[in-house]
Tab-separated table of C-alpha atoms and ligand atoms in Angstrom:
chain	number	residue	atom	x	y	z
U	1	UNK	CA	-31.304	3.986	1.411
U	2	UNK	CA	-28.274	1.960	0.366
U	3	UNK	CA	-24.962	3.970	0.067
U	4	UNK	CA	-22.841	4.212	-3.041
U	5	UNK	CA	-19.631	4.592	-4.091
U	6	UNK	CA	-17.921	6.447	-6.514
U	7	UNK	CA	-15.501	4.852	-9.596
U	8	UNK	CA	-12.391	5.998	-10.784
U	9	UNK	CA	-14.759	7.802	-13.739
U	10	UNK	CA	-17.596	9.485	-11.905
U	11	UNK	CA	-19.886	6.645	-12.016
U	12	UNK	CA	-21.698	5.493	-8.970
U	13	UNK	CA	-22.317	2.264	-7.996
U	14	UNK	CA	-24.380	0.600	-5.287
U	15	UNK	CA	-21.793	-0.402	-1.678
U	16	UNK	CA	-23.659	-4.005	-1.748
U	17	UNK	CA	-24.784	-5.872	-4.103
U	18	UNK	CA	-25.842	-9.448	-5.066
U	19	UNK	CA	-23.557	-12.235	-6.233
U	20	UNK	CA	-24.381	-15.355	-8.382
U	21	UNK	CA	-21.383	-17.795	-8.058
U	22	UNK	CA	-22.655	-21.415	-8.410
U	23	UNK	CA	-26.423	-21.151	-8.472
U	24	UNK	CA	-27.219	-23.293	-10.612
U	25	UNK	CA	-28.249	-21.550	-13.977
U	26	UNK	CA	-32.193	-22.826	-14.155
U	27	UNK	CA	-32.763	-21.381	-10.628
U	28	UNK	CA	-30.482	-18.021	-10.873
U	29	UNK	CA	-33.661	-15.734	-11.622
U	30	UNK	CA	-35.820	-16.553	-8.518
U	31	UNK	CA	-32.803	-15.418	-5.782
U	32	UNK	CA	-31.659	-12.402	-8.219
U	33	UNK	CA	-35.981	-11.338	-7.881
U	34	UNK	CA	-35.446	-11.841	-4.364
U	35	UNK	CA	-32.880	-9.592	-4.160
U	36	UNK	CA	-34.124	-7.073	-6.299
U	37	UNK	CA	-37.383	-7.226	-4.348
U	38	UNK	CA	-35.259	-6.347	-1.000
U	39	UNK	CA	-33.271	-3.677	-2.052
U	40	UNK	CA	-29.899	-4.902	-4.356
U	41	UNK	CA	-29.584	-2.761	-7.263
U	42	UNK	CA	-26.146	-4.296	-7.975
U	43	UNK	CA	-26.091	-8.244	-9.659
U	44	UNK	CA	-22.478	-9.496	-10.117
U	45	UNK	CA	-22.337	-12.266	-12.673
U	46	UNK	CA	-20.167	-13.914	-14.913
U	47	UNK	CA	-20.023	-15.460	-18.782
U	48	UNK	CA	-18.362	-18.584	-16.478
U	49	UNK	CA	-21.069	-18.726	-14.194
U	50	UNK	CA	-23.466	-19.828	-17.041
U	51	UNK	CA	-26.076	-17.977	-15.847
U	52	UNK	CA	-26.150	-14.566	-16.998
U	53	UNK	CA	-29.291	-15.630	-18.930
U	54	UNK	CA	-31.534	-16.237	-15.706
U	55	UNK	CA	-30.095	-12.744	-14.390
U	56	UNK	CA	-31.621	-11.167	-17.723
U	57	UNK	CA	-34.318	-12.303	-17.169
U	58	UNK	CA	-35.326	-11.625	-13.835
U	59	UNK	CA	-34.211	-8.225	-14.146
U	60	UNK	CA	-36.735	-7.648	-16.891
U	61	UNK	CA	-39.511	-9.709	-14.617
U	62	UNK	CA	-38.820	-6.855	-12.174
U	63	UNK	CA	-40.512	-3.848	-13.661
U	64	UNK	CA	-36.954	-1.649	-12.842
U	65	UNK	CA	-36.127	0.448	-15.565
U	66	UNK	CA	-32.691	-0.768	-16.567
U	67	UNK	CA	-30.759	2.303	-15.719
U	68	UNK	CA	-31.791	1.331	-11.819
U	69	UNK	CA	-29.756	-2.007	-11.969
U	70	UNK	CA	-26.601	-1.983	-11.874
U	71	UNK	CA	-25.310	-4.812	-14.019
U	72	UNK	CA	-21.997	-6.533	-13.817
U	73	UNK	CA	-20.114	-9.377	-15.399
U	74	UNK	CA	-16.893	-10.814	-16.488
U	75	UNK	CA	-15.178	-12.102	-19.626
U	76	UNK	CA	-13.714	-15.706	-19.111
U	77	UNK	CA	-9.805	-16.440	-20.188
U	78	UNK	CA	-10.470	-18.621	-23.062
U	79	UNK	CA	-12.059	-15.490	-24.653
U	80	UNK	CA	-8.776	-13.287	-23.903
U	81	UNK	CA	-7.505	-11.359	-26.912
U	82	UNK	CA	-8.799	-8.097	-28.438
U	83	UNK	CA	-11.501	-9.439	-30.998
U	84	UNK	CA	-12.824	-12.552	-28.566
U	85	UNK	CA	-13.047	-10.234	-26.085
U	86	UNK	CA	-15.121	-7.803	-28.094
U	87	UNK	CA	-17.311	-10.930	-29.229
U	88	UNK	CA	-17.536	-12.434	-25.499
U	89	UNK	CA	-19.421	-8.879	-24.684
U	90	UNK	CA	-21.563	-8.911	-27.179
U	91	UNK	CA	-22.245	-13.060	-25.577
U	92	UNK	CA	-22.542	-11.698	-22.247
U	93	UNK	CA	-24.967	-8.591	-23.328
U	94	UNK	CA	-27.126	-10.912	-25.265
U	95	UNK	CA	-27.594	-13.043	-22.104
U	96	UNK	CA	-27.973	-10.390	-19.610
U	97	UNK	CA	-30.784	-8.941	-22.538
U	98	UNK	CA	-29.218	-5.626	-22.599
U	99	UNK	CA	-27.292	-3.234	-25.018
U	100	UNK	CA	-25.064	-2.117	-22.252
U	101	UNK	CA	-22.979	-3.735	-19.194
U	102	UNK	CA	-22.301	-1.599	-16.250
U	103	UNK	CA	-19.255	-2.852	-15.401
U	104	UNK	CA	-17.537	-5.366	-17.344
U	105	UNK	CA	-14.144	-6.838	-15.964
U	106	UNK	CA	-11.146	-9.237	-16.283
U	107	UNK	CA	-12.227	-12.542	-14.692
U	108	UNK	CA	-8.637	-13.013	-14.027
U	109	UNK	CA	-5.024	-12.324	-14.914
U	110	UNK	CA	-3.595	-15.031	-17.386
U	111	UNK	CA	0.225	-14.450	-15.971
U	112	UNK	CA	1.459	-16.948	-18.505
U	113	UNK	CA	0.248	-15.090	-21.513
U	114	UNK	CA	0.031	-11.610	-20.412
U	115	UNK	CA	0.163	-9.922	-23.752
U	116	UNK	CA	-3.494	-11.936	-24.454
U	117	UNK	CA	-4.875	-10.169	-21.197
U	118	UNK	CA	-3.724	-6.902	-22.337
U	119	UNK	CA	-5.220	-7.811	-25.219
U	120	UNK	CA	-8.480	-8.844	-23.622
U	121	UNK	CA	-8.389	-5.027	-21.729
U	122	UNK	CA	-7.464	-3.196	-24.764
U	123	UNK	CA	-11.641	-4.335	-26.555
U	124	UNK	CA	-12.615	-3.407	-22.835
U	125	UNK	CA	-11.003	0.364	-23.749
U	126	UNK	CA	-13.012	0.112	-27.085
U	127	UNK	CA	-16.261	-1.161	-25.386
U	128	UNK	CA	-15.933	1.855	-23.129
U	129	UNK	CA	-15.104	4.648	-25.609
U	130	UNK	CA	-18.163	3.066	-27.954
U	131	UNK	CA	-20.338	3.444	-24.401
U	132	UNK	CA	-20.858	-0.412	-24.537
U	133	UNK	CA	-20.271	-0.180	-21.057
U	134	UNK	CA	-19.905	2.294	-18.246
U	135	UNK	CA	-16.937	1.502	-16.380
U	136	UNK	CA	-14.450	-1.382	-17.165
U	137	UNK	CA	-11.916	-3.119	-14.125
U	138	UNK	CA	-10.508	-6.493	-13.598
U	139	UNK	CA	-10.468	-9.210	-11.463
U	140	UNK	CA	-8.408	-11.732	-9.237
U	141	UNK	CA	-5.246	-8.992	-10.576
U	142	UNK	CA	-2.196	-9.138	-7.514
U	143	UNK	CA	0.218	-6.161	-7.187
U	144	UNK	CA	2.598	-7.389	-9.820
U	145	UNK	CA	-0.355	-7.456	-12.700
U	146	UNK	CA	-2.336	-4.348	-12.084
U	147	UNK	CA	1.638	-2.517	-12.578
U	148	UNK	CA	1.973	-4.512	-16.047
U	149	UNK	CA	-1.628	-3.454	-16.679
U	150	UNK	CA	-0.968	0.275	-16.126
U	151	UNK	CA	2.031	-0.131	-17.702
U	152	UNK	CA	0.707	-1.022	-21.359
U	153	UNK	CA	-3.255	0.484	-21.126
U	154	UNK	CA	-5.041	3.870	-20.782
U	155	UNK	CA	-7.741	3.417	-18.725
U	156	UNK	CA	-7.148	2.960	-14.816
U	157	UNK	CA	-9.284	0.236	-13.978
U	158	UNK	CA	-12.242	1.179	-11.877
U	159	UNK	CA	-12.147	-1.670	-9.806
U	160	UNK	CA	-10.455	-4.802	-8.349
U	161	UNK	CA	-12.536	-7.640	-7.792
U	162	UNK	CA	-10.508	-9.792	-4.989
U	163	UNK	CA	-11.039	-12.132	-2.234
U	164	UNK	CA	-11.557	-10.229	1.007
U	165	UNK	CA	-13.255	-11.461	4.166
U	166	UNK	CA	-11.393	-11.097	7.460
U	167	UNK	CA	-9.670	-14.431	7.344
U	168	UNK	CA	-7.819	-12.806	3.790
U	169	UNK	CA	-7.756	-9.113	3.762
U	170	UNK	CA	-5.177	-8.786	0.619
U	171	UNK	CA	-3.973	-5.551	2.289
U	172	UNK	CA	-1.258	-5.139	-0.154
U	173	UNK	CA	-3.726	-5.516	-3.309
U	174	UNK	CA	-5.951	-3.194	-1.609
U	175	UNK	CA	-3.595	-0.281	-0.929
U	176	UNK	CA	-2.058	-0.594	-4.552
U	177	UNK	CA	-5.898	0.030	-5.599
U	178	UNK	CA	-6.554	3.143	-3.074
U	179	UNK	CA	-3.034	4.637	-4.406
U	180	UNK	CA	-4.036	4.599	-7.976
U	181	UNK	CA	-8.498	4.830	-7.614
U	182	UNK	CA	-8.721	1.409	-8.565
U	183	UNK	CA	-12.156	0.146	-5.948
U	184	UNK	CA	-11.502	-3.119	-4.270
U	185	UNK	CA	-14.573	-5.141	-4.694
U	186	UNK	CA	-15.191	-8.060	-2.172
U	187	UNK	CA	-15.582	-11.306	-3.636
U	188	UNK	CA	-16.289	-13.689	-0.659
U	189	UNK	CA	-17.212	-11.187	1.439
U	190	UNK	CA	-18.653	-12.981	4.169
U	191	UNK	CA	-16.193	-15.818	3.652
U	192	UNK	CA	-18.694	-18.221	1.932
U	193	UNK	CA	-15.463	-19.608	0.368
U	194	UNK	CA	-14.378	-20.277	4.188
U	195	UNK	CA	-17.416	-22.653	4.726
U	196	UNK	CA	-18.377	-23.992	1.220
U	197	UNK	CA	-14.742	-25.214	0.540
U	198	UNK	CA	-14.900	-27.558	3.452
U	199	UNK	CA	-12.487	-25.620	5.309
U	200	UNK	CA	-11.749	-26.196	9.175
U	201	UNK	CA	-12.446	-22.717	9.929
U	202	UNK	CA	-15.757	-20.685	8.811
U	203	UNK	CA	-15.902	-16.862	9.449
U	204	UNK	CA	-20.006	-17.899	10.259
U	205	UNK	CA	-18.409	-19.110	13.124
U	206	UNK	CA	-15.591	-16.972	14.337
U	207	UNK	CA	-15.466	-16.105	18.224
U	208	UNK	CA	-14.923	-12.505	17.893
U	209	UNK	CA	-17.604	-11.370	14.829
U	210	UNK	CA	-19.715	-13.565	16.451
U	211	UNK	CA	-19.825	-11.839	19.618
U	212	UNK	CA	-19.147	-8.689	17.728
U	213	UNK	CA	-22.940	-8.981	15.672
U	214	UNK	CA	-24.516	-10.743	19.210
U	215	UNK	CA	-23.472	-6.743	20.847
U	216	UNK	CA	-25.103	-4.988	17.746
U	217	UNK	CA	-27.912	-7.625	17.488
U	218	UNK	CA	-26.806	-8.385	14.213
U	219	UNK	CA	-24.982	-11.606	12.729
U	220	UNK	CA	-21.403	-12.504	11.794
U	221	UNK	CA	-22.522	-11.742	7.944
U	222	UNK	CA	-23.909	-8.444	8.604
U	223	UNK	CA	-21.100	-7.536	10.787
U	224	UNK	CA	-18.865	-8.445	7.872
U	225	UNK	CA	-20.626	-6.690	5.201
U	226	UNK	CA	-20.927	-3.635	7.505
U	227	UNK	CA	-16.765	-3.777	8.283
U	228	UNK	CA	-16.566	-3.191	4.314
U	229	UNK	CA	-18.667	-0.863	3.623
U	230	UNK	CA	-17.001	1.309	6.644
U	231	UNK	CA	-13.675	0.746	4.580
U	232	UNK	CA	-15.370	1.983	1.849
U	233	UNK	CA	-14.461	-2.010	-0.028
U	234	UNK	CA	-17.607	-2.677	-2.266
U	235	UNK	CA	-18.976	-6.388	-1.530
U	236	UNK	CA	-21.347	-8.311	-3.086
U	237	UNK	CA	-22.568	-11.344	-1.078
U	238	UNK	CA	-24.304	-14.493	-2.088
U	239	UNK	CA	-27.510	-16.474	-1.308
U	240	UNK	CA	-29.777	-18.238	-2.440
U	241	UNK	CA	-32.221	-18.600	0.542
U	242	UNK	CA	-34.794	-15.335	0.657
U	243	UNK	CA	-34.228	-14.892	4.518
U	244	UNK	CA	-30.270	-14.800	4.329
U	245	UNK	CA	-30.395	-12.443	0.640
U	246	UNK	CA	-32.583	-9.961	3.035
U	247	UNK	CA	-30.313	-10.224	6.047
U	248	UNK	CA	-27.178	-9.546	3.916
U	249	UNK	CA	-28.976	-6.332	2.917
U	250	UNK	CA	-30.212	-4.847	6.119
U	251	UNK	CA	-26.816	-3.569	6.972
U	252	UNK	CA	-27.368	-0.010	6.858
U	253	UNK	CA	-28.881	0.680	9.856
U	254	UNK	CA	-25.745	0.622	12.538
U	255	UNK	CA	-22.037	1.181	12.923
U	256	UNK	CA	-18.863	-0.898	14.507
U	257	UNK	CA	-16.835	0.945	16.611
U	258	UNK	CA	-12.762	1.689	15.386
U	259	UNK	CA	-12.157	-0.978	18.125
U	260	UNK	CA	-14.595	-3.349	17.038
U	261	UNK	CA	-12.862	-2.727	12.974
U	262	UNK	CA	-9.516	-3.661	15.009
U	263	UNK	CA	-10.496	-6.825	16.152
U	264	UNK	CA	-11.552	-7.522	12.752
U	265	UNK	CA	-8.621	-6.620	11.027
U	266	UNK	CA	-6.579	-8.788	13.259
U	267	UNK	CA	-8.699	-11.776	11.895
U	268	UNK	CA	-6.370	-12.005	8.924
U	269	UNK	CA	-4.306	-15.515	8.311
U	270	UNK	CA	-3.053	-14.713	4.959
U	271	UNK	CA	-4.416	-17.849	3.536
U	272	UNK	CA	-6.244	-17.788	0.283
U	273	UNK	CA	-9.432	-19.598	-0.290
U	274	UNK	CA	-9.784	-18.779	-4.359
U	275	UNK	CA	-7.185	-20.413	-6.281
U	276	UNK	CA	-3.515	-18.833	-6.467
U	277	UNK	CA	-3.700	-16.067	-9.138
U	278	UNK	CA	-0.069	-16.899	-10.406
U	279	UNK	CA	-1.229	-20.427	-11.515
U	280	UNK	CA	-4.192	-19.668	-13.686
U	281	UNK	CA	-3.667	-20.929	-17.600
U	282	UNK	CA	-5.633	-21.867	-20.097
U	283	UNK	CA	-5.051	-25.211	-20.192
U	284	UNK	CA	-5.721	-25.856	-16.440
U	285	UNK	CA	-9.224	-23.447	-15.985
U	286	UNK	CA	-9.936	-23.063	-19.916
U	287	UNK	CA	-13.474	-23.312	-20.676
U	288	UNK	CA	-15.970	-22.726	-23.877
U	289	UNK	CA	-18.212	-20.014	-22.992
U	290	UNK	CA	-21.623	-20.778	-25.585
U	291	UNK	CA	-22.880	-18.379	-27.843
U	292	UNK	CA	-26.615	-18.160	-26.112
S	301	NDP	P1	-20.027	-15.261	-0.007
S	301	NDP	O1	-19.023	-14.734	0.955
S	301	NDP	O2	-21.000	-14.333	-0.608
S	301	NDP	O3	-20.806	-16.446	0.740
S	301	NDP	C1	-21.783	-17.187	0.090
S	301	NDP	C2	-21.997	-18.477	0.870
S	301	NDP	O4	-22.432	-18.192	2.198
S	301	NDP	C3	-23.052	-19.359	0.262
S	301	NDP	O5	-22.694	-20.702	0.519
S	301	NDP	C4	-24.323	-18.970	1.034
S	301	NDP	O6	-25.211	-20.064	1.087
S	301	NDP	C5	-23.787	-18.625	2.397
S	301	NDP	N1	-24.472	-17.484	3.012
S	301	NDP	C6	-24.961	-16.378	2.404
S	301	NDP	N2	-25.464	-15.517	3.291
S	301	NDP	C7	-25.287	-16.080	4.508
S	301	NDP	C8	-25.592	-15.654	5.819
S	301	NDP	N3	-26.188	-14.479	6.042
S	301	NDP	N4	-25.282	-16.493	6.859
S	301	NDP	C9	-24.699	-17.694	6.628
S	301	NDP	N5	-24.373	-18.145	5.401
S	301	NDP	C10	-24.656	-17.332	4.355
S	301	NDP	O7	-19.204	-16.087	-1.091
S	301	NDP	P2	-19.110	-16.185	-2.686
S	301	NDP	O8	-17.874	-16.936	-2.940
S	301	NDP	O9	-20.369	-16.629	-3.290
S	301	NDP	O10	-18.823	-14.681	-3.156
S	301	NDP	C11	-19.847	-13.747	-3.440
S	301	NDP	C12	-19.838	-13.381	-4.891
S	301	NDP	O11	-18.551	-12.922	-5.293
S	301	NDP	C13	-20.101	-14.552	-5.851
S	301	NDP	O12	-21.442	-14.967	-5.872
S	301	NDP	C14	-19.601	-13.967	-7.139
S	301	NDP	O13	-20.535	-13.037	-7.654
S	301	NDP	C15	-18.331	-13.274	-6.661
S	301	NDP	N6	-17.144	-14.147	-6.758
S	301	NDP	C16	-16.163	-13.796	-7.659
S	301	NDP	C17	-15.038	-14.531	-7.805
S	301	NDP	C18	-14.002	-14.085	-8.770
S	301	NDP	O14	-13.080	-14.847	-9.065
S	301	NDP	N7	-14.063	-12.873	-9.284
S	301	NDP	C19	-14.819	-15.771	-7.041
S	301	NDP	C20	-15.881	-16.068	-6.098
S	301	NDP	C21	-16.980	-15.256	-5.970
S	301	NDP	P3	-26.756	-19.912	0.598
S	301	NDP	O15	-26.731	-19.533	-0.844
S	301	NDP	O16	-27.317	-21.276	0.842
S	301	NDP	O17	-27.359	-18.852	1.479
């Protein structure tokens, strides 16, 4: 049995589910029927990931009625403002092959041009209130815009999709999101972006979760995913190898101690993988999202 949490809005969604960042579009639906096959009944995709089509589709391969997936994705910047946004969901439904998106969020903040991402939220209101989709949230949003964001909408955003591994806990974004029921949602979870970056310094192969998961018989993933879901953080890691999707999903099935969540928490460096919120524009990350 996997665990769930509860959003802002009653709706429950799965505590681990199954990201898609960078596989490659022609080879998404093979992992994603992998992962439905093992348990995930959570896919996290995005119109920027240009491959919500091979998520569709394997979904519909699977035989699972549609109201047992949990479907996720998020609108890009360059379709930001209140009619492109309303379009860009009818993009992304038409990819994913469905008439309604679980969650649909705020790929990221556009600080620069902040009235467009308000904008942008305001057709994710409408898509909600037309029961488009279920629950609506954001993305990559620091203190500073989730306060202009609750400033100028109605809806709270159910969740927060942020880096968080324990080299970059974003404790400060998190506790913003507990004080007003706004989930943080792990992306990175087990610090992929730690490894696939090139950095000096992979979580994979940090001393202490290493000899954390070799005392529980687990590995430094698992041990990860299992220090969110104890913090009640929603994470969704990624794979594309069969063994490793299964292995991120068998995490149900022990418990870290409060001293062994210590040590973990003390893993935190404050640097961030992702790129730096504050800098995103359209001209620098702008992108045409297709029609099909
Ligand atoms: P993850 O922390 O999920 O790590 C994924 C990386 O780790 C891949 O290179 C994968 O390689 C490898 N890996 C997976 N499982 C294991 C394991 N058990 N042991 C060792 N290595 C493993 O990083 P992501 O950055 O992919 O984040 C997860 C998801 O979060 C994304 O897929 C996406 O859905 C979302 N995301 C959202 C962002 C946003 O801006 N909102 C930004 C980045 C991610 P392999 O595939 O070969 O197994």
């Amino acid at each position: 049995m996997t665990d769930h949490l509860t959003l802002n809005n009653g709706v429950e969604m799965p505590a681990i589910g199954f990201g898609v960042f960078q596989t490659p579009p022609a080879e998404t639906a093979d992992p994603v029927a992998s992962a439905l096959d093992v348990g995930y009944r959570l896919i996290d995709t995005a119109a920027a990931y240009a491959n919500e089509r091979g998520v569709g589709d394997a979904v519909r391969a699977s035989g699972l009625a549609r109201a047992e997936v949990f479907l996720e994705s998020k609108v890009w910047i360059s379709d930001y403002g209140y009619d492109q946004t309303l379009h860009a969901f009818e993009k992304s439904a038409r990819k994913l092959q469905t008439d309604v998106i679980d969650l649909f969020i705020l790929h990221q903040a556009l600080p620069g041009d902040f009235e467009r991402t308000i904008a942008a939220y305001r057709a994710l209101e409408t898509l909600l209130a037309d029961g488009r989709v279920r629950a609506i949230g954001v993305s990559n949003f620091m203190v500073e815009h989730l306060r202009a964001l609750l400033e100028s909408t109605d809806v709270v955003p159910a969740v927060n999709q942020i880096e968080v591994h324990p080299y970059f806990q974003q404790r400060d974004v998190q506790a913003f999101g507990a004080e007003h029921g706004i989930l943080t949602q792990a992306w990175s979870p087990i610090g992929g972006i730690t490894a696939y970056r090139g950095g000096t310094k992979s979580t994979f192969d940090d001393p202490t979760l290493v000899e954390i998961a070799a005392n529980h018989g687990k590995s430094a993933a698992q041990v990860m995913l299992r220090w969110h879901i104890q913090q009640g953080v929603q994470a969704i890691p990624k794979s594309v190898n069969p063994s490793r999707i299964a292995e991120n999903f068998d995490v149900f099935d022990f418990a870290l101690s409060a001293d062994e969540t210590a040590r973990i928490d003390a893993l935190d460096t404050g640097v961030r993988g992702g790129p730096e919120p504050e800098m995103i524009t359209l001209e620098t990350f702008g992108r045409d999202i297709p029609e099909s």
